[in-house]
Short mmCIF file of C-alpha atoms in Angstrom, two decimals:
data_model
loop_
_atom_site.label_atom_id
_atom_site.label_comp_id
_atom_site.label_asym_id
_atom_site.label_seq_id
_atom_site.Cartn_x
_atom_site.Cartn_y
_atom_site.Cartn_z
CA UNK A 1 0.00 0.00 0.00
CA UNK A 2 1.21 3.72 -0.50
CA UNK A 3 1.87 6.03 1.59
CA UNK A 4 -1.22 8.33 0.77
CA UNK A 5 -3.13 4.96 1.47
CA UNK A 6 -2.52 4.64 4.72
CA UNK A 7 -2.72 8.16 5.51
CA UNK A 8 -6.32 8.41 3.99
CA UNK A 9 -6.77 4.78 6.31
CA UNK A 10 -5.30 6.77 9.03
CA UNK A 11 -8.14 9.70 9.02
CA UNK A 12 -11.02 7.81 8.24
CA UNK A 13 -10.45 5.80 11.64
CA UNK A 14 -9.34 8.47 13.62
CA UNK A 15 -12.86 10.13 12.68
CA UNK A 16 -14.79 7.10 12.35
CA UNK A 17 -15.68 6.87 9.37
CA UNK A 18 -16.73 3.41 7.75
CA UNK A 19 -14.71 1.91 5.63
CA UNK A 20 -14.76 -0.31 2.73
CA UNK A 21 -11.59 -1.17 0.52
CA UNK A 22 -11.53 -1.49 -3.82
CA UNK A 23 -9.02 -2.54 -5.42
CA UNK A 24 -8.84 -1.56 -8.91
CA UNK A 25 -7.83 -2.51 -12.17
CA UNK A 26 -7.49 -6.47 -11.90
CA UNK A 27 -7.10 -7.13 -15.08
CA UNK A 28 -3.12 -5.75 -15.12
CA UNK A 29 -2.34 -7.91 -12.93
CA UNK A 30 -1.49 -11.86 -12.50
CA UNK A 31 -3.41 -14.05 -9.18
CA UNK A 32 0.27 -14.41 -8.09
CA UNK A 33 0.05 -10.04 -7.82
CA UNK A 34 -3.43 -9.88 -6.43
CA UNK A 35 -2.61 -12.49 -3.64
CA UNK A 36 0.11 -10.69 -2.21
CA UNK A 37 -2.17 -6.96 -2.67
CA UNK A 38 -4.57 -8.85 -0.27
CA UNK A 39 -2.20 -10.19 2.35
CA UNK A 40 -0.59 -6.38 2.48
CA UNK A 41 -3.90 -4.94 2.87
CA UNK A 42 -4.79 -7.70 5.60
CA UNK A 43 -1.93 -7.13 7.49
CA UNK A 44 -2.39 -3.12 7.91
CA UNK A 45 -6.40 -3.71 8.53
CA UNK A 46 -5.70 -6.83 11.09
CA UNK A 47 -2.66 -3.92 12.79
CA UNK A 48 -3.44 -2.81 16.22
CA UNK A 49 -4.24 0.54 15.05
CA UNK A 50 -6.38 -0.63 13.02
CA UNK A 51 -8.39 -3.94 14.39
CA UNK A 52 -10.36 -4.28 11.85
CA UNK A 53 -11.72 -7.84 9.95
CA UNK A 54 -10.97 -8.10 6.38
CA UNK A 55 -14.11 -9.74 3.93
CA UNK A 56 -13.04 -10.25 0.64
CA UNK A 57 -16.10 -10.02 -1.57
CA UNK A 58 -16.75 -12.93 -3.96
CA UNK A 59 -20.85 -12.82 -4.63
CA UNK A 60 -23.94 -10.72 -4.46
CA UNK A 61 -24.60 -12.65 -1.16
CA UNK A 62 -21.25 -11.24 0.30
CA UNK A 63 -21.73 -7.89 -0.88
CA UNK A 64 -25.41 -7.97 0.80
CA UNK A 65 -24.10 -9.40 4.01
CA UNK A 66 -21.15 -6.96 4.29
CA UNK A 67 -23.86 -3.90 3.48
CA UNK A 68 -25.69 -5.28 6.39
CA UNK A 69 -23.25 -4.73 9.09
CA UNK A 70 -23.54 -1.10 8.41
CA UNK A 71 -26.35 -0.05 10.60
CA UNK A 72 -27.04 2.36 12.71
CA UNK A 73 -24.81 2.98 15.60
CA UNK A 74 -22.85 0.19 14.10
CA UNK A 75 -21.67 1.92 10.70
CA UNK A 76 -18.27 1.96 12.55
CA UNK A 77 -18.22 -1.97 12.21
CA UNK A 78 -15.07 -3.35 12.29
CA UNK A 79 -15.99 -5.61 9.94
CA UNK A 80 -14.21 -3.96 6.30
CA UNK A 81 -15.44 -5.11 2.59
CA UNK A 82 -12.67 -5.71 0.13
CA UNK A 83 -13.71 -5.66 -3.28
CA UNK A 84 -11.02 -6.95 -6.51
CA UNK A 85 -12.63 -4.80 -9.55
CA UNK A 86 -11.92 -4.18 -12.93
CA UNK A 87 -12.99 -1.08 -15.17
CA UNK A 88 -11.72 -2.26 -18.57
CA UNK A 89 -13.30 -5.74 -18.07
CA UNK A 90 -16.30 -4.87 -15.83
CA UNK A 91 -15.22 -8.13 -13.47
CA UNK A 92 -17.32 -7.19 -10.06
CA UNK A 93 -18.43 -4.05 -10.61
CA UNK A 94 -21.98 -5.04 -9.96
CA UNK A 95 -21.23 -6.32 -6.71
CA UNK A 96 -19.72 -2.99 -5.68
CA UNK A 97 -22.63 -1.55 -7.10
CA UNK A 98 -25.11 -4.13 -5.52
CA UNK A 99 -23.23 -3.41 -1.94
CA UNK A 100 -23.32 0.50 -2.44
CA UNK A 101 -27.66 0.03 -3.25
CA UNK A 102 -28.46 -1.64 -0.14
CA UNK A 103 -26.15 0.21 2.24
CA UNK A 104 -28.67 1.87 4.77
CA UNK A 105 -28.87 5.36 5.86
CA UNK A 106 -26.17 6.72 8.06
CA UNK A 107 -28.29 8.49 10.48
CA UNK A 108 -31.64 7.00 11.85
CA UNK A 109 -34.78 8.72 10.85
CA UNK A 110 -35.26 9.97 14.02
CA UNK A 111 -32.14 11.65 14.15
CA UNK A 112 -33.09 13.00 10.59
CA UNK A 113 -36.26 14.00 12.19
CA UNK A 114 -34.51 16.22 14.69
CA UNK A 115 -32.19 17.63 12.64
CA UNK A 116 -35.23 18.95 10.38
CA UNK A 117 -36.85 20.60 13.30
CA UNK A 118 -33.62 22.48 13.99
CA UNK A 119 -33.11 26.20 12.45
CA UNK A 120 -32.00 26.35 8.85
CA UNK A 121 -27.72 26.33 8.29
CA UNK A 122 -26.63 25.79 4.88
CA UNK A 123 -22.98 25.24 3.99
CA UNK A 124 -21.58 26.85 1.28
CA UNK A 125 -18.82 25.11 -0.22
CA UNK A 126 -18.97 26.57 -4.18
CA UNK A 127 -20.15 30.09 -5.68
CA UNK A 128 -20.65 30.57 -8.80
CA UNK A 129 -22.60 33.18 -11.26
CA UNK A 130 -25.33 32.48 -13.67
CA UNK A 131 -26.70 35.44 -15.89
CA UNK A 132 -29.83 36.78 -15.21
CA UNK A 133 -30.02 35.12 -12.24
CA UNK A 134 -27.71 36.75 -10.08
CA UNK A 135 -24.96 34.92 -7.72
CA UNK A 136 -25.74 31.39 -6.90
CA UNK A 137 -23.70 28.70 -4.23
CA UNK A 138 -23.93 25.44 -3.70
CA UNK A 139 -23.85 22.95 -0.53
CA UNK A 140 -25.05 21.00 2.09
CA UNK A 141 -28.42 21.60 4.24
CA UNK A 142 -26.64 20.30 7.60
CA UNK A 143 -29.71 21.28 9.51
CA UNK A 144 -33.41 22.83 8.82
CA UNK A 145 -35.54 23.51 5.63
CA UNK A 146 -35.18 26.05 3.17
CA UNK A 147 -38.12 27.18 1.01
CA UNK A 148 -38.15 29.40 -2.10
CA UNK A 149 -38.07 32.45 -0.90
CA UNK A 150 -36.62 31.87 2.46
CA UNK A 151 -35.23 35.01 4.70
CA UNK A 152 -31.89 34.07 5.65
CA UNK A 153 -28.52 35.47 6.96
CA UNK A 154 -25.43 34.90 4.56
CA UNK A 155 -21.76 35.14 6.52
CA UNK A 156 -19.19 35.68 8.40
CA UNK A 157 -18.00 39.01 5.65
CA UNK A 158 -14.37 39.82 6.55
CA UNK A 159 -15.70 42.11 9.38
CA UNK A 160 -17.56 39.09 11.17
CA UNK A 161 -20.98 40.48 10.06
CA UNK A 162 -24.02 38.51 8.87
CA UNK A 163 -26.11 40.01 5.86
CA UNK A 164 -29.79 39.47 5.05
CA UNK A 165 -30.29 37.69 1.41
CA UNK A 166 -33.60 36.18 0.22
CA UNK A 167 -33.35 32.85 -1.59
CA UNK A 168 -34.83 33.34 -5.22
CA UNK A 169 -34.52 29.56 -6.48
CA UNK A 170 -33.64 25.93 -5.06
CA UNK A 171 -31.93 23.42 -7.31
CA UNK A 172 -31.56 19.67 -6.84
CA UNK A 173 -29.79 17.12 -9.35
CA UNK A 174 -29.66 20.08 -11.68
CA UNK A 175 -33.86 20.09 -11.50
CA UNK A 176 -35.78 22.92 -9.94
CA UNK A 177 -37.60 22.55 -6.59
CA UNK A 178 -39.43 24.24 -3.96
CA UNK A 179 -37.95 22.60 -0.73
CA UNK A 180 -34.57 21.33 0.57
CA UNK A 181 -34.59 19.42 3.86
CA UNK A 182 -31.64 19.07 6.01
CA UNK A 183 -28.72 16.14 4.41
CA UNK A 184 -29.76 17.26 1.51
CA UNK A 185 -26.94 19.16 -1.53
CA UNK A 186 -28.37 21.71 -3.59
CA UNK A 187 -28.19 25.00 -5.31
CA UNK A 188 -29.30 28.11 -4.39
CA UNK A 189 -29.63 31.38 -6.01
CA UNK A 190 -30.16 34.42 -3.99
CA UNK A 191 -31.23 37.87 -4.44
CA UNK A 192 -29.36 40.56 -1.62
CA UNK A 193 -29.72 43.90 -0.72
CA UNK A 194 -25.90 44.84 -1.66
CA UNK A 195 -24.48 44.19 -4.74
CA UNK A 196 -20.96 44.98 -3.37
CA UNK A 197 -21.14 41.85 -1.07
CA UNK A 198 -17.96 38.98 -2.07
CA UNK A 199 -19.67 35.46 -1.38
CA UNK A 200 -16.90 32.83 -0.63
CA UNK A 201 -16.63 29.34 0.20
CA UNK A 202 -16.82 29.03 3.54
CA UNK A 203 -19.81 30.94 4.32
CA UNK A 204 -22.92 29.95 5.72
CA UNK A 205 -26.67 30.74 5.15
CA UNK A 206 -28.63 30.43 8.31
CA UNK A 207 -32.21 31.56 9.82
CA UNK A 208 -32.92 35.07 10.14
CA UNK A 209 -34.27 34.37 13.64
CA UNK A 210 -31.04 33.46 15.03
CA UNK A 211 -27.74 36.07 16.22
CA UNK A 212 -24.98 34.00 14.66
CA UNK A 213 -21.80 34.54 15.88
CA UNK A 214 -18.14 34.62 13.70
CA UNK A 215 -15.15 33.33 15.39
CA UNK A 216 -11.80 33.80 14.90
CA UNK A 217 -10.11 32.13 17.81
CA UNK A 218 -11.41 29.09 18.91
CA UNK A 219 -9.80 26.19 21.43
CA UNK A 220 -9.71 22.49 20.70
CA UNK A 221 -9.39 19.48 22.21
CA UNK A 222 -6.59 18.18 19.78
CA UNK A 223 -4.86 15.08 18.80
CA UNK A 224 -1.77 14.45 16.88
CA UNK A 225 -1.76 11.54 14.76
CA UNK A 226 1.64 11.79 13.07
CA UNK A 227 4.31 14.49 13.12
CA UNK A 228 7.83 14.45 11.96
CA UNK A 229 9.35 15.69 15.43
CA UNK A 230 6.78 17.73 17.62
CA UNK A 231 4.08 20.91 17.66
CA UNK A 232 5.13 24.05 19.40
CA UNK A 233 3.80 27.11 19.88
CA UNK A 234 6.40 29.07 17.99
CA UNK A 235 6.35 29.46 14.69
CA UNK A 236 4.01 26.93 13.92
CA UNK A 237 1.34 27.02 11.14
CA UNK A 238 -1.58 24.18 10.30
CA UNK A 239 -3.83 24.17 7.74
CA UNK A 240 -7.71 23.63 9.85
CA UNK A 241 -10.29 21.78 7.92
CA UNK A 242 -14.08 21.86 10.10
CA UNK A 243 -17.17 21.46 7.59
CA UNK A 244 -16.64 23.58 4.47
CA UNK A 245 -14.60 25.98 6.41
CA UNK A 246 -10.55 25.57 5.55
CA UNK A 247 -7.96 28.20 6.41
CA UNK A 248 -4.48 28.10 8.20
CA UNK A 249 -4.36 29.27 11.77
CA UNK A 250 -1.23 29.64 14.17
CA UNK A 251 -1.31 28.36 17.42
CA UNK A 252 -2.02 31.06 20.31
CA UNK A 253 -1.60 28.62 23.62
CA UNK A 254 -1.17 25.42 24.54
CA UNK A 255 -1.20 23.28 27.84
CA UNK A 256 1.81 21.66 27.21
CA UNK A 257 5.20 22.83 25.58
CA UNK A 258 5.34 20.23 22.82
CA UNK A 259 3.06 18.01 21.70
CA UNK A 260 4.30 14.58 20.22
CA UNK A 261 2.81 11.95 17.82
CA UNK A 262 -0.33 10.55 19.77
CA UNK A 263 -0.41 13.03 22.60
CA UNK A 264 -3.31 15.02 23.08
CA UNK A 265 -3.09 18.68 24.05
CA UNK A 266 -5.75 21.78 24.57
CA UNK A 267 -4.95 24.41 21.67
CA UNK A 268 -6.31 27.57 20.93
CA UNK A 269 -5.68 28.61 17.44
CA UNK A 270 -6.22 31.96 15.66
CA UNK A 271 -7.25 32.18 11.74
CA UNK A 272 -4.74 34.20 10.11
CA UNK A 273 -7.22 36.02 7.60
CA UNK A 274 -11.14 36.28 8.03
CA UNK A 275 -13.26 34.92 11.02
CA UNK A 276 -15.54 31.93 10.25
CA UNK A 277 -18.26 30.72 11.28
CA UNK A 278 -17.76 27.30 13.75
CA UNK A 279 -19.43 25.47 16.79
CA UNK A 280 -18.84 23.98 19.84
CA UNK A 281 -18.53 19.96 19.66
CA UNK A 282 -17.57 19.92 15.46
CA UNK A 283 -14.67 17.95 14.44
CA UNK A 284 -11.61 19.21 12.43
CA UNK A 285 -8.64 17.75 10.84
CA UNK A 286 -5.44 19.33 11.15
CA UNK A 287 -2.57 19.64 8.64
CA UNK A 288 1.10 20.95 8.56
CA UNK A 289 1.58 20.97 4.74
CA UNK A 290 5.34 21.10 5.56
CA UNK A 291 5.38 18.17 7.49
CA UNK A 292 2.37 16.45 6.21
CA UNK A 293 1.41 16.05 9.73
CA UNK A 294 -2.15 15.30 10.53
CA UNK A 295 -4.16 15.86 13.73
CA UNK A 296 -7.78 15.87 14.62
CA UNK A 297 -9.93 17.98 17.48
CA UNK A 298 -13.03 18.86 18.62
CA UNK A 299 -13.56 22.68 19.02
CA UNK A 300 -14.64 22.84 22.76
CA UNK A 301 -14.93 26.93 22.92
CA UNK A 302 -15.27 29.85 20.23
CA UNK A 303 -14.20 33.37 21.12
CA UNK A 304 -16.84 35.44 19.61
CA UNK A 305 -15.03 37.93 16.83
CA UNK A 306 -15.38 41.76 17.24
CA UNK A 307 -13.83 43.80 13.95
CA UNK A 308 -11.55 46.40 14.71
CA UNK A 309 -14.17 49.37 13.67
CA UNK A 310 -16.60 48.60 16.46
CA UNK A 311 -14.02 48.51 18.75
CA UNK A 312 -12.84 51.97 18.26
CA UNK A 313 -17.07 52.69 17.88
CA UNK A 314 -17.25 51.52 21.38
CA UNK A 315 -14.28 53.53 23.27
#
């Protein structure tokens, strides 16, 4: 396996995400080859960072079974599909096709449920301008509905501010529509009050009822998976991926001096552009493109952002 394999392995466990492993392009490749792909990949799933159980996937019945184990609070299952494909030949693509039609929801309906009842936030993570219609940006519903012609609030701007904006049109699958309910992706096109406004990804649209709040310091509980020689304080600069937000920050404090592969520290970091919009409890993955160091956290606190000119408004 590569390197960037096992680094990809190495975040999707250390934020649980499930995992299934396909092996492409089969047809290369001798049994003598594919044999010894499979007992490399067995060894680093069977590792004990890992601990997971390899199933190799030889029929529709295996690819059903394997589907099966990914229920509910279970979708973490340490049982991992392996699937030998081929896209010249076509050899078991329709059991990685059968196994990706029967996989169930990740979330339960009642947590669905919930999360519809919950105010409106929309991540932006593409803008984009069509004529005639105006500015239009694309993401994920995390939370809420939206309706055609929903009031909503469309931040942080670089001074931390949230503006009103009105949303004109919904898209789905490229097809018009009237509603979008939260886990859904979709387009939206939006008519504002200032034309002078710069949209970004990054942003989010949420209800007009709420006082949303930009950040631009924020403390996590973090983690480092890998790192050359150690994090410090000085001079040190990660890239900090939470949702559709990603920017690089610089480390403000720390409850230790140095922080080590596998050690777990409190951080506060600092954006070093514009404030962004994050909550308590969301996870983020950490990156030293120098290094190629990865870490992972879980914001625990957000200091709210005030912008320079309502400072001096206030004194």
């Amino acid at each position: 396996m590569a390197g960037t394999a096992k680094e990809h392995l190495g975040l999707a466990l250390a934020l649980r995400v499930p995992i299934f492993v396909v092996i492409n392009k089969i047809d290369l490749c001798p049994p003598s080859m594919t044999a010894r792909v499979m007992e490399q990949v067995k060894l680093v799933l069977t590792s004990p960072g890992c601990k997971k159980t390899p199933f190799r996937i030889h029929n529709r019945d295996d690819a059903i079974t394997a589907a099966s184990c990914f229920t509910g609070d279970s979708y973490s299952t340490s049982t991992t599909p392996i699937f030998f494909t081929s896209s010249v030949t076509g050899e078991n693509l329709d059991l990685l096709t059968t196994f990706l039609n029967v996989l169930p929801q990740f979330q339960s309906l009642k947590e669905q449920e919930r999360k519809i009842q919950e105010s409106p936030e929309f991540q932006i993570d593409s803008v984009f301008t069509v004529p005639a219609a105006g500015p239009v940006v694309g993401g994920t519903l995390v939370r809420g509905v939206v309706l055609e012609g929903s009031e909503l609030l469309l931040g942080p701007a670089d001074s931390g501010e949230f503006v009103p904006v009105r949303v004109s049109t919904l898209h789905r699958n490229r097809t018009p529509c009237r509603v979008v309910r939260a886990g859904q992706a979709a387009t939206l096109a939006l008519a504002r009050s200032e034309d002078n406004l710069s949209i970004r990804k990054g942003m989010v649209l949420v209800s007009s009822g709420r006082t949303p709040r930009s950040c631009k310091q924020f403390e996590a509980d973090t983690t480092v998976l890998y790192h050359s020689t150690a994090i410090s304080k000085k001079n040190f600069q990660a890239t900090v991926y939470c949702g559709n937000v990603r920017q690089t920050a610089v480390i403000v404090t720390m409850d230790k001096e140095l922080v080590r592969t596998n050690e777990r520290a409190l951080i506060t970091f600092r954006f070093i552009k514009q404030p962004e919009y994050l909550q308590v409890g969301s996870r983020l993955v950490l990156r030293d493109g120098r290094n190629k160091g990865i870490g992972i956290g879980i914001i625990t606190k957000v200091t709210p952002y005030q912008h320079s000119s309502s400072l001096l408004t206030d004194t």
